[in-house]
XYZ file of C-alpha atoms in Angstrom:
739
model
C 80.622 26.041 13.034
C 79.472 22.626 13.831
C 80.056 20.574 10.572
C 77.224 18.210 11.079
C 74.257 19.893 12.616
C 71.633 17.732 10.853
C 72.996 14.395 12.014
C 73.221 15.794 15.578
C 69.676 16.738 15.453
C 67.836 15.060 18.452
C 65.304 12.563 17.338
C 62.584 13.967 19.409
C 62.551 17.188 17.355
C 62.342 14.980 14.113
C 60.066 12.104 14.962
C 58.240 13.413 18.115
C 58.890 12.724 21.825
C 56.912 9.422 21.981
C 58.848 7.492 19.323
C 62.265 9.163 20.339
C 61.685 8.098 23.892
C 61.210 4.349 22.746
C 64.167 4.476 20.469
C 66.422 6.058 23.016
C 65.478 3.589 25.882
C 65.121 0.254 23.918
C 67.641 0.831 21.059
C 70.142 3.488 22.351
C 69.388 5.856 19.542
C 69.370 9.556 20.394
C 70.137 11.585 17.273
C 69.481 11.499 13.375
C 73.050 10.171 12.859
C 72.342 7.301 15.373
C 69.312 6.246 13.381
C 71.082 6.446 10.114
C 73.681 3.991 11.462
C 71.048 1.639 12.780
C 71.289 -0.664 9.750
C 69.057 -3.287 8.464
C 69.824 -6.869 9.728
C 68.573 -8.411 6.503
C 66.267 -7.789 3.460
C 63.296 -9.481 2.295
C 62.423 -9.636 -1.537
C 58.886 -8.832 -2.505
C 58.363 -12.047 -4.476
C 60.253 -14.232 -1.946
C 59.020 -15.624 1.459
C 60.999 -15.799 4.560
C 61.964 -19.005 6.292
C 59.463 -19.883 8.964
C 61.283 -23.160 9.389
C 64.000 -21.828 11.714
C 62.577 -19.400 14.017
C 64.215 -18.838 17.260
C 62.372 -19.342 20.512
C 61.649 -16.460 22.761
C 63.019 -13.893 20.349
C 61.265 -11.040 18.662
C 61.008 -11.788 14.916
C 59.608 -10.035 11.802
C 58.443 -12.403 9.030
C 56.982 -11.869 5.663
C 54.328 -14.564 4.839
C 50.947 -15.208 3.273
C 47.879 -16.088 5.055
C 46.715 -19.672 4.497
C 43.783 -19.886 6.671
C 41.921 -17.947 9.350
C 39.441 -19.304 11.850
C 37.234 -17.626 14.552
C 36.548 -19.690 17.625
C 34.272 -19.028 20.459
C 34.703 -20.428 23.975
C 33.535 -19.971 27.510
C 35.683 -18.365 30.094
C 35.515 -16.582 33.540
C 35.340 -13.196 31.676
C 32.906 -14.541 29.057
C 30.882 -17.407 30.855
C 28.214 -17.788 28.077
C 30.669 -18.902 25.522
C 31.242 -15.427 24.198
C 35.067 -15.401 24.459
C 36.547 -15.125 21.027
C 39.942 -16.456 19.572
C 41.059 -15.755 16.143
C 43.582 -18.282 14.780
C 45.463 -17.522 11.575
C 47.936 -19.769 9.842
C 50.630 -18.241 7.835
C 53.003 -19.910 5.358
C 56.116 -19.177 3.413
C 56.759 -22.418 1.560
C 59.340 -23.485 4.228
C 57.126 -23.932 7.179
C 53.807 -22.722 8.868
C 53.307 -20.480 11.865
C 50.180 -19.927 13.810
C 49.074 -16.470 14.901
C 46.445 -15.973 17.788
C 44.551 -13.015 18.714
C 41.929 -12.780 21.668
C 38.982 -10.871 22.911
C 38.281 -7.316 21.443
C 41.543 -7.735 19.534
C 40.143 -10.163 16.956
C 37.985 -7.853 15.093
C 40.451 -5.842 12.920
C 42.532 -8.803 12.078
C 39.522 -10.976 11.183
C 38.539 -8.376 8.737
C 41.944 -7.888 7.195
C 43.878 -11.341 7.440
C 41.937 -13.146 4.794
C 43.546 -16.105 3.016
C 45.995 -15.161 0.259
C 46.898 -11.655 1.926
C 50.524 -11.091 2.247
C 51.869 -9.023 5.181
C 54.703 -8.472 7.463
C 54.214 -9.815 10.964
C 56.113 -9.095 14.164
C 56.059 -10.497 17.561
C 57.638 -12.904 20.063
C 57.977 -16.601 19.202
C 56.289 -18.810 21.859
C 55.147 -22.431 21.830
C 51.662 -23.618 22.715
C 50.570 -27.345 22.355
C 54.132 -28.059 20.988
C 53.593 -25.655 18.002
C 55.372 -22.313 17.507
C 53.005 -19.323 17.499
C 53.082 -15.551 17.668
C 50.383 -14.145 20.230
C 48.780 -10.898 19.150
C 51.466 -10.037 16.552
C 51.697 -6.460 14.945
C 51.387 -6.573 11.209
C 51.605 -4.336 8.229
C 49.631 -5.523 5.084
C 51.698 -5.635 1.840
C 49.097 -4.568 -0.788
C 49.106 -3.554 -4.476
C 45.762 -1.683 -4.324
C 45.312 2.047 -4.232
C 44.881 1.859 -0.520
C 48.183 0.177 -0.125
C 50.082 2.829 -2.296
C 51.470 4.551 0.713
C 52.784 1.314 2.120
C 54.210 0.531 -1.144
C 55.886 3.775 -1.263
C 57.437 3.453 2.026
C 59.083 0.169 0.967
C 60.546 1.858 -2.267
C 62.495 -0.587 -4.370
C 62.134 -4.383 -4.497
C 63.958 -5.081 -1.171
C 62.420 -4.636 2.242
C 64.877 -3.946 4.843
C 64.249 -5.702 8.092
C 65.741 -3.805 11.113
C 66.726 -5.047 14.555
C 63.746 -4.036 16.288
C 61.835 -4.335 19.853
C 58.402 -5.237 21.058
C 57.599 -1.458 21.353
C 58.792 -0.658 17.803
C 58.340 -2.952 14.891
C 60.785 -3.238 12.043
C 58.482 -1.237 9.592
C 57.855 1.618 11.846
C 61.728 1.973 12.096
C 61.953 1.847 8.517
C 59.403 4.739 8.091
C 61.295 6.727 10.599
C 64.641 6.097 8.806
C 62.818 7.068 5.453
C 61.938 10.457 7.307
C 65.664 11.157 8.136
C 67.303 9.695 5.105
C 67.754 13.039 3.303
C 70.153 14.170 6.018
C 72.434 11.415 5.069
C 73.632 13.901 2.334
C 75.349 15.855 5.115
C 77.391 12.990 6.501
C 80.967 14.039 6.829
C 83.242 11.178 5.388
C 85.738 9.827 7.891
C 87.956 8.041 5.366
C 90.812 9.938 3.783
C 90.061 10.546 0.129
C 93.141 8.737 -1.016
C 92.098 5.555 1.104
C 88.743 5.509 -0.300
C 89.434 6.038 -3.919
C 92.441 3.638 -3.763
C 89.926 0.956 -2.546
C 87.153 1.893 -4.766
C 84.717 2.533 -1.957
C 81.528 4.637 -2.383
C 81.081 7.894 -0.449
C 79.373 7.666 3.119
C 76.119 9.453 1.926
C 75.823 7.028 -0.827
C 76.640 4.223 1.434
C 73.979 5.121 3.955
C 71.430 5.723 1.105
C 72.167 2.305 -0.379
C 71.980 0.399 2.799
C 68.559 1.816 3.837
C 67.174 2.026 0.161
C 68.768 -0.439 -1.977
C 67.469 -1.284 -5.546
C 69.565 -4.201 -6.049
C 71.612 -6.695 -4.071
C 74.740 -4.974 -5.634
C 73.781 -1.793 -3.660
C 73.715 -3.646 -0.521
C 77.071 -4.988 -1.094
C 78.664 -1.581 -1.969
C 77.200 -0.168 1.099
C 78.400 -2.873 3.430
C 81.873 -3.011 1.991
C 82.060 0.654 2.613
C 80.563 0.654 6.149
C 82.761 -2.198 7.185
C 85.746 -0.141 6.305
C 84.539 2.664 8.442
C 84.132 0.635 11.444
C 87.424 -1.179 11.071
C 89.381 1.933 10.151
C 87.900 4.275 12.832
C 88.409 1.588 15.555
C 92.051 0.922 14.630
C 92.753 4.682 14.371
C 91.473 4.963 18.000
C 93.867 2.039 18.881
C 96.737 3.437 16.901
C 96.460 6.866 18.674
C 96.434 5.004 22.107
C 99.513 3.110 21.078
C 101.196 6.322 19.859
C 100.280 8.227 23.093
C 101.730 5.394 25.244
C 105.150 5.719 23.333
C 105.129 9.419 24.337
C 104.878 8.593 28.198
C 108.021 8.158 30.172
C 108.875 4.993 32.082
C 111.892 3.745 33.954
C 113.799 1.156 31.918
C 113.919 -2.056 34.096
C 116.828 -4.396 33.387
C 117.935 -7.427 35.412
C 121.230 -7.346 37.115
C 123.636 -9.806 35.843
C 123.906 -11.935 38.924
C 120.733 -11.027 40.771
C 117.533 -12.361 41.743
C 116.359 -13.591 38.175
C 119.770 -15.553 37.666
C 119.362 -17.098 41.153
C 115.773 -18.152 40.311
C 116.668 -19.571 36.877
C 119.495 -21.567 38.619
C 117.032 -23.452 41.031
C 114.473 -24.387 38.071
C 114.367 -28.105 37.931
C 113.650 -27.953 34.208
C 114.641 -25.868 31.146
C 112.344 -23.318 29.601
C 110.446 -24.132 26.404
C 111.456 -22.360 23.262
C 108.328 -20.511 23.369
C 108.968 -19.355 26.849
C 112.350 -18.229 26.041
C 111.134 -16.324 22.922
C 108.326 -14.588 24.847
C 110.661 -13.892 27.851
C 113.003 -12.100 25.401
C 110.195 -10.056 23.872
C 109.121 -8.905 27.361
C 112.760 -8.134 28.654
C 113.298 -5.943 25.459
C 110.053 -4.001 26.198
C 110.934 -3.617 29.954
C 114.504 -2.105 28.835
C 112.897 0.795 26.946
C 111.937 4.164 28.440
C 108.275 4.104 27.546
C 105.871 1.685 29.111
C 105.513 -1.825 27.937
C 102.069 -2.873 26.872
C 102.000 -6.464 26.009
C 99.230 -9.038 26.008
C 100.629 -12.706 26.751
C 98.061 -15.144 25.534
C 98.835 -18.707 26.191
C 97.247 -22.099 25.988
C 96.020 -23.569 29.215
C 99.078 -24.835 31.166
C 101.722 -23.332 28.777
C 103.457 -21.767 31.719
C 102.399 -18.213 31.350
C 102.757 -17.724 35.134
C 106.458 -18.802 35.044
C 107.024 -16.196 32.060
C 105.372 -13.432 34.178
C 107.195 -14.334 37.331
C 110.469 -13.874 35.581
C 109.483 -10.429 34.230
C 108.630 -9.568 37.808
C 111.920 -10.827 39.274
C 113.733 -8.755 36.457
C 111.925 -5.608 37.653
C 112.735 -6.392 41.376
C 116.351 -6.864 40.408
C 116.395 -3.373 38.865
C 115.100 -1.929 42.274
C 111.270 -1.645 41.527
C 108.170 -3.543 42.592
C 105.886 -5.784 40.634
C 102.266 -6.454 41.209
C 100.126 -9.339 39.896
C 96.423 -8.661 39.837
C 94.053 -11.690 39.815
C 90.215 -11.616 39.333
C 89.198 -13.722 42.417
C 90.632 -14.311 45.875
C 90.760 -18.078 45.170
C 93.112 -17.211 42.331
C 95.117 -14.702 44.208
C 95.768 -17.112 46.932
C 96.739 -19.944 44.536
C 99.178 -17.536 42.631
C 100.713 -16.417 45.859
C 101.136 -20.253 46.911
C 102.633 -21.185 43.690
C 104.979 -18.060 43.377
C 106.270 -18.767 46.874
C 106.752 -22.371 46.182
C 108.696 -21.827 42.828
C 110.738 -19.157 44.524
C 111.723 -21.131 47.784
C 114.170 -19.171 49.937
C 114.260 -16.388 47.356
C 110.879 -15.440 48.600
C 112.040 -15.122 52.068
C 113.470 -11.500 51.967
C 114.144 -9.958 55.431
C 113.544 -13.443 57.149
C 116.113 -15.648 58.742
C 117.268 -18.269 56.240
C 116.317 -15.990 53.331
C 118.723 -16.151 50.365
C 121.027 -13.379 49.557
C 118.994 -11.916 46.696
C 115.734 -12.638 48.325
C 112.647 -10.445 48.260
C 109.301 -10.374 50.152
C 106.296 -11.965 48.310
C 103.158 -10.266 49.896
C 99.404 -11.260 49.405
C 96.738 -8.428 49.646
C 93.043 -9.374 49.463
C 89.856 -7.708 50.630
C 88.925 -10.205 53.091
C 92.376 -10.029 55.085
C 92.219 -9.377 58.869
C 93.032 -5.803 59.964
C 96.430 -6.577 61.361
C 97.708 -8.623 58.441
C 96.352 -6.050 56.124
C 98.298 -3.169 57.843
C 101.469 -5.294 57.721
C 101.075 -5.937 54.120
C 100.421 -2.248 53.263
C 103.525 -1.263 55.311
C 105.721 -3.683 53.285
C 104.281 -2.152 50.089
C 105.051 1.270 51.124
C 108.561 0.732 52.311
C 109.396 -1.428 49.251
C 110.212 -4.345 51.553
C 107.786 -6.333 49.345
C 109.301 -6.701 45.803
C 106.344 -8.819 44.588
C 102.665 -8.124 45.543
C 99.872 -10.446 44.591
C 96.195 -9.594 45.091
C 92.765 -8.950 43.796
C 91.386 -5.363 43.108
C 91.790 -4.628 46.774
C 95.166 -3.443 45.339
C 93.409 -0.515 43.663
C 92.146 1.188 46.858
C 93.370 4.831 47.712
C 95.029 3.592 50.839
C 97.482 1.162 48.994
C 100.743 2.957 48.259
C 103.816 1.500 46.522
C 107.537 2.339 47.074
C 108.409 2.071 43.234
C 105.884 0.298 41.211
C 107.572 -0.837 38.062
C 105.390 -3.677 36.506
C 101.681 -4.460 36.696
C 100.753 -8.098 35.459
C 96.889 -8.577 34.882
C 95.789 -12.057 34.939
C 92.612 -13.005 32.930
C 92.390 -9.457 31.521
C 88.745 -9.540 30.316
C 87.460 -9.554 33.904
C 88.807 -6.203 34.641
C 87.533 -2.740 33.713
C 89.901 -0.281 31.967
C 89.369 2.189 34.986
C 90.634 -0.302 37.503
C 93.838 -0.712 35.492
C 94.346 2.924 35.098
C 93.872 3.440 38.949
C 96.528 0.807 39.643
C 99.034 2.311 37.043
C 98.423 5.857 38.600
C 100.137 4.453 41.771
C 103.517 4.539 40.046
C 105.855 7.516 40.177
C 106.025 7.158 36.491
C 103.698 4.945 34.391
C 104.582 1.236 35.156
C 104.982 -1.366 32.439
C 101.926 -3.621 31.810
C 101.753 -7.255 31.066
C 98.330 -8.579 30.397
C 97.836 -12.405 30.504
C 94.969 -14.527 29.148
C 94.602 -18.122 28.881
C 91.511 -17.839 26.560
C 93.127 -18.115 23.082
C 92.085 -15.243 21.076
C 91.905 -15.377 17.173
C 94.380 -12.831 15.748
C 91.361 -10.591 14.481
C 89.896 -10.340 17.932
C 93.363 -9.593 19.450
C 93.755 -6.740 16.874
C 90.081 -5.438 17.700
C 89.692 -5.758 21.302
C 93.382 -5.594 22.628
C 94.569 -3.710 19.461
C 96.665 -1.269 21.527
C 98.740 -4.138 23.054
C 101.604 -5.871 21.394
C 100.769 -9.665 21.349
C 103.057 -12.572 22.412
C 101.657 -16.016 22.041
C 102.794 -19.232 24.077
C 101.392 -22.232 22.057
C 103.771 -24.946 23.229
C 103.094 -27.105 26.254
C 105.989 -27.735 28.664
C 107.469 -31.190 28.427
C 106.132 -33.646 30.955
C 102.364 -32.349 30.598
C 100.133 -35.193 29.817
C 97.506 -35.638 27.128
C 93.781 -35.111 28.190
C 91.267 -37.468 26.768
C 87.843 -35.769 26.420
C 84.521 -37.688 25.873
C 80.820 -36.581 25.585
C 78.558 -38.520 28.009
C 74.914 -38.537 26.628
C 73.219 -38.879 30.070
C 69.647 -39.003 28.607
C 70.238 -41.388 25.764
C 72.629 -43.664 27.526
C 72.271 -43.495 31.396
C 74.719 -46.348 31.868
C 77.406 -43.934 30.351
C 76.969 -41.717 33.336
C 77.182 -44.617 35.727
C 80.474 -45.579 33.978
C 81.658 -42.059 34.394
C 81.474 -42.337 38.135
C 83.164 -45.658 38.097
C 86.010 -43.927 36.235
C 86.289 -41.214 38.941
C 86.388 -44.125 41.594
C 89.274 -45.883 39.524
C 91.287 -42.772 39.248
C 90.860 -42.178 43.248
C 91.864 -45.788 43.654
C 94.985 -45.050 41.743
C 95.943 -42.432 44.166
C 94.704 -39.422 42.003
C 91.773 -36.986 42.553
C 88.885 -35.524 40.505
C 86.809 -32.420 40.015
C 83.054 -32.307 39.356
C 81.796 -29.032 37.904
C 78.260 -27.748 38.100
C 76.786 -24.451 36.553
C 74.979 -23.479 39.785
C 75.592 -23.245 43.412
C 72.064 -24.363 44.603
C 71.573 -22.688 48.118
C 68.360 -20.949 48.879
C 69.450 -17.420 47.585
C 70.461 -18.984 44.387
C 68.485 -17.682 41.473
C 68.531 -20.189 38.413
C 68.162 -17.197 36.267
C 71.685 -15.998 37.407
C 73.307 -19.222 36.693
C 75.106 -19.939 33.348
C 72.878 -18.988 30.711
C 71.417 -21.830 28.761
C 71.696 -21.790 25.134
C 68.521 -21.171 23.026
C 67.125 -24.626 22.412
C 63.951 -26.116 20.904
C 61.130 -25.895 23.357
C 60.666 -29.679 23.881
C 64.067 -30.427 25.191
C 63.345 -31.824 28.774
C 66.740 -30.777 29.963
C 65.625 -27.301 29.442
C 62.683 -27.623 31.759
C 64.896 -28.116 34.920
C 67.041 -25.609 36.425
C 70.912 -26.254 35.871
C 72.431 -28.815 38.191
C 73.661 -27.374 41.318
C 76.870 -28.078 43.357
C 75.340 -28.579 46.614
C 72.798 -31.128 45.373
C 75.172 -33.005 43.184
C 77.678 -33.262 46.103
C 75.196 -34.692 48.343
C 73.878 -37.091 45.813
C 77.439 -38.384 44.919
C 78.571 -38.609 48.543
C 75.477 -40.714 49.375
C 75.358 -42.609 45.909
C 78.075 -43.474 43.257
C 80.873 -41.936 45.233
C 80.000 -43.174 48.669
C 83.010 -43.555 50.951
C 85.290 -41.112 49.215
C 86.232 -37.689 50.514
C 83.875 -35.220 48.625
C 83.963 -31.496 49.353
C 82.362 -28.428 47.613
C 83.812 -25.034 46.631
C 81.884 -22.033 45.165
C 82.045 -18.277 45.014
C 79.723 -17.637 47.964
C 81.915 -19.328 50.656
C 83.823 -17.232 53.053
C 87.478 -16.529 51.724
C 89.001 -18.547 54.506
C 86.808 -21.427 53.856
C 87.451 -21.435 50.245
C 91.198 -21.355 50.949
C 91.046 -24.238 53.382
C 89.183 -26.323 50.915
C 91.763 -25.581 48.299
C 94.587 -26.373 50.614
C 93.089 -29.747 51.604
C 92.410 -30.614 47.916
C 96.017 -29.541 46.823
C 97.473 -31.613 49.806
C 95.477 -34.664 48.619
C 93.232 -34.838 51.597
C 90.136 -34.616 49.467
C 89.348 -37.111 46.644
C 86.673 -35.265 44.745
C 86.064 -31.441 44.663
C 82.576 -30.562 43.489
C 82.885 -26.731 42.376
C 81.490 -23.996 40.351
C 83.527 -22.386 37.640
C 85.790 -20.749 40.279
C 88.311 -23.408 39.337
C 88.321 -22.299 35.831
C 91.607 -20.459 35.846
C 94.852 -20.657 37.612
C 93.945 -23.556 39.978
C 96.986 -26.074 39.725
C 96.897 -29.634 41.428
C 98.861 -31.891 39.405
C 97.483 -34.903 41.183
C 94.037 -34.148 39.861
C 93.581 -36.342 36.778
C 89.731 -36.595 36.032
C 87.044 -33.915 35.581
C 83.338 -34.472 35.091
C 81.296 -31.278 33.978
C 77.741 -31.627 34.504
C 75.213 -30.046 32.066
C 78.213 -29.310 29.979
C 75.937 -27.726 27.361
C 75.298 -24.781 29.570
C 79.007 -23.640 29.260
C 80.823 -21.731 26.444
C 83.416 -23.593 24.309
C 86.181 -21.640 25.513
C 85.035 -21.983 29.167
C 84.963 -25.838 28.714
C 88.470 -25.649 27.289
C 89.636 -23.702 30.257
C 88.140 -25.900 32.803
C 89.615 -29.054 31.078
C 93.026 -27.499 31.392
C 92.763 -28.069 35.234
C 93.541 -31.773 34.742
C 96.335 -33.463 33.198
C 98.768 -31.066 34.733
C 101.118 -33.683 36.155
C 102.697 -36.735 34.715
C 99.489 -38.978 34.655
C 97.209 -38.593 31.642
C 94.012 -36.427 32.242
C 90.329 -37.335 31.631
C 87.632 -34.845 30.948
C 83.983 -36.123 30.727
C 81.300 -33.717 29.310
C 77.934 -34.689 30.642
C 74.760 -33.534 28.720
C 71.204 -34.386 28.317
C 70.801 -32.630 24.987
C 69.708 -34.814 22.003
C 72.419 -35.956 19.547
C 71.363 -33.737 16.761
C 71.260 -30.475 18.785
C 73.642 -27.579 18.226
C 74.672 -27.955 21.993
C 75.847 -31.431 21.322
C 77.851 -30.426 18.287
C 79.591 -27.907 20.442
C 80.705 -30.534 22.948
C 81.744 -32.993 20.244
C 84.050 -30.092 18.995
C 85.607 -29.539 22.335
C 86.015 -33.387 22.703
C 87.643 -33.711 19.276
C 90.386 -30.961 19.697
C 92.857 -29.800 22.301
C 93.725 -26.594 20.122
C 92.403 -23.646 22.060
C 92.677 -21.200 19.033
C 90.686 -23.649 16.713
C 87.998 -23.745 19.675
C 87.865 -20.072 20.023
C 87.043 -19.635 16.324
C 84.207 -22.291 16.733
C 83.076 -20.324 19.752
C 83.087 -16.951 17.949
C 81.388 -18.378 14.895
C 78.593 -19.601 17.117
C 78.134 -16.487 19.159
C 77.080 -13.076 17.877
C 79.804 -10.484 17.281
C 78.221 -8.367 20.083
C 79.049 -11.058 22.589
C 82.729 -10.789 21.496
C 83.370 -7.301 21.840
C 80.455 -6.118 23.878
C 78.483 -8.125 26.413
C 80.877 -10.830 27.025
C 83.624 -8.349 27.548
C 82.000 -5.432 29.190
C 78.228 -5.702 29.648
C 77.563 -3.242 26.747
C 76.439 -3.467 23.187
C 79.361 -3.415 20.724
C 80.151 -0.516 18.485
C 80.398 -2.942 15.553
C 77.337 -3.250 13.408
C 78.463 -4.632 10.028
C 81.954 -5.752 10.584
C 82.256 -9.582 11.503
C 85.443 -9.955 13.418
C 86.071 -13.537 12.120
C 84.942 -13.188 8.527
C 86.525 -9.713 7.934
C 90.050 -10.572 8.990
C 91.613 -8.936 5.938
C 89.802 -5.814 6.268
C 90.867 -5.453 9.943
C 94.414 -6.213 9.213
C 94.426 -3.637 6.284
C 92.665 -1.255 8.367
C 95.253 -1.547 11.184
C 98.124 -0.903 8.728
C 96.354 2.106 7.086
C 95.586 3.560 10.634
C 99.079 3.178 11.737
C 100.451 5.220 8.817
C 97.858 7.854 9.185
C 98.527 8.360 12.966
C 102.448 8.267 12.419
C 101.999 11.087 9.776
C 99.453 13.097 11.677
C 98.818 12.052 15.369
C 96.304 14.871 15.986
C 94.512 14.018 12.689
C 94.546 17.942 11.969
C 94.141 17.391 8.189
C 91.146 14.812 8.690
C 88.176 16.707 10.419
C 85.471 14.016 9.300
C 87.709 11.340 10.807
C 88.085 13.340 14.153
C 84.377 13.641 14.430
C 83.816 9.975 13.740
C 86.615 9.323 16.372
C 84.825 11.440 18.913
C 81.400 9.687 18.394
C 83.129 6.133 18.905
C 85.059 7.373 22.044
C 82.068 8.796 23.563
C 80.192 5.642 22.952
C 83.187 3.546 24.177
C 83.484 5.589 27.333
C 79.799 5.196 28.102
C 80.047 1.456 27.381
C 83.510 0.545 28.390
C 84.089 -1.265 25.194
C 87.757 -0.296 25.206
C 90.122 -2.828 26.649
C 93.446 -1.080 26.258
């Protein structure tokens, strides 16, 4: 018999079809269990007022406050020409700030009678701005009264703490609270996913008790108990899913790949003009040990920008070719695939000329395969893949198409992993006779807990040391609005770099052609409404390039590069820039990863506040790749006190990518880390905070590994199996999984 019928009950049976429809469409809640796991975002205390001082713009909010003042105005309008139009303005206060509510037309009568000075209520609506003042237009509200008429309201807010739920315009927090009170008795039937020994050993309350306490707390201690328990559930169930995936991978067969003693890898190492860093040697050993086993390697290689990840990956690919297999490198964009192809062929020299006159003894063929190749070149490349003539293949997701066949695929290297869906990777892995080894690379430093959560089924190697000969990069914020002469000086600096024989990048958030929609550009961060920089669209490549060529950079060779150009044109622009024929490249973030032009020493990032911290760090890594020092100028019109400027100051003050990625995560919501930013979906984590709850995640990983090792099928833990099924269904729907 199904152990949790009450929690699987569809909401439309319990709450009626209209409410259930809104919950499903706007909050993704379908069953009683879903609703019970929709936790309050925060709690209000009856005697305490919320902070109106820091309301976010354009967001839906719920506040508890007292009416200070209410005035009814009449005015003339097209609908009411005789001055019969009515507008009710209500000012509410909470001690920290004041907020104006406005009601119009026929909607003024009820609030005019009910919202009298001194009345306390909950108000819900979208924060907008009018006459430079924050306001809620036509907010929904629920009076908080102590009289007989309000007893029902008081009853529904049992206890001293009022839960405030993540809500939508169609469904206010208090309506959600009432719906949850209706289904709360079913919490008694929740089956506990945690093994009893683990729960008792850590002094955690049972799941039914946790659900009761989080939705109907009597004290702050109740909330703490509930959150501590629910965090463990989230961390543990997710880590069990990852541990089972790791366990399943160890059961798969793979061909061990060992380099031959005097083969291609040795010949390549002999031609290197430098010695590998200690970090590169250590990580290479970890990878070679994995490749030599008879089950597939699953490794994440994360390295600082410019730490030499590509070289480490190439050595792994050569080891596989040595052992008779083929290796493929998957890049997220054509620009990057072409760049990788060029640099691999350059590094290998005659070793990349397999089957050609003048090719070295151990040489192999290095083939590029992208979606925009001509039919003849494509046919040729596909033939080289199928016959095994090409030992190394570099391409975009065009490599995943059905037509592409490999002779003996031994290793898949995925560059910038977070841009690929898990299905794409599986499709590529399915092209091997046996599962190939997998090496995932990222230049975005990932704090340990995120690596354990997002990439938890991969072993991790970290390259945190820069190769000798890499130059320091000086970074400065250029406050264009406060000090326009600083911006003029920035362009002088670019001219100086070019005069010294170097080149520069100028990066903009938007392309700027007719089809370009500013809304699709880099998302501006939420800012106070009076910031002028917010009123204009983000700066665009085409406009900026034209302005520079006619203005401060007149006489220099300026070219543009963006994602909407034809692949051949993009490649031609990159080639000219790499060859030193162009002085200044004005580009979008297509240059963010993998572009390697050692002679480029300066970068100016326009509207830098519109990029994320990690993205700025990535972009900055494109300069200082040669022997001359690098310079990165972050141009912003944001005022000095703004959060955006503080973010930019953080980037300017440190080169440590791990430190910056922590700052980035602390400033973004958890959902961005595991959900939208990674996969376009909402995260399955509701109370667990990846950065703050580092210890819980690490302990949950240990416990999960032990549970799975003892009972891989979880036969003795039916509650855990049920929770896992729910998580994996959600994951499959939302593509949260990254492994």
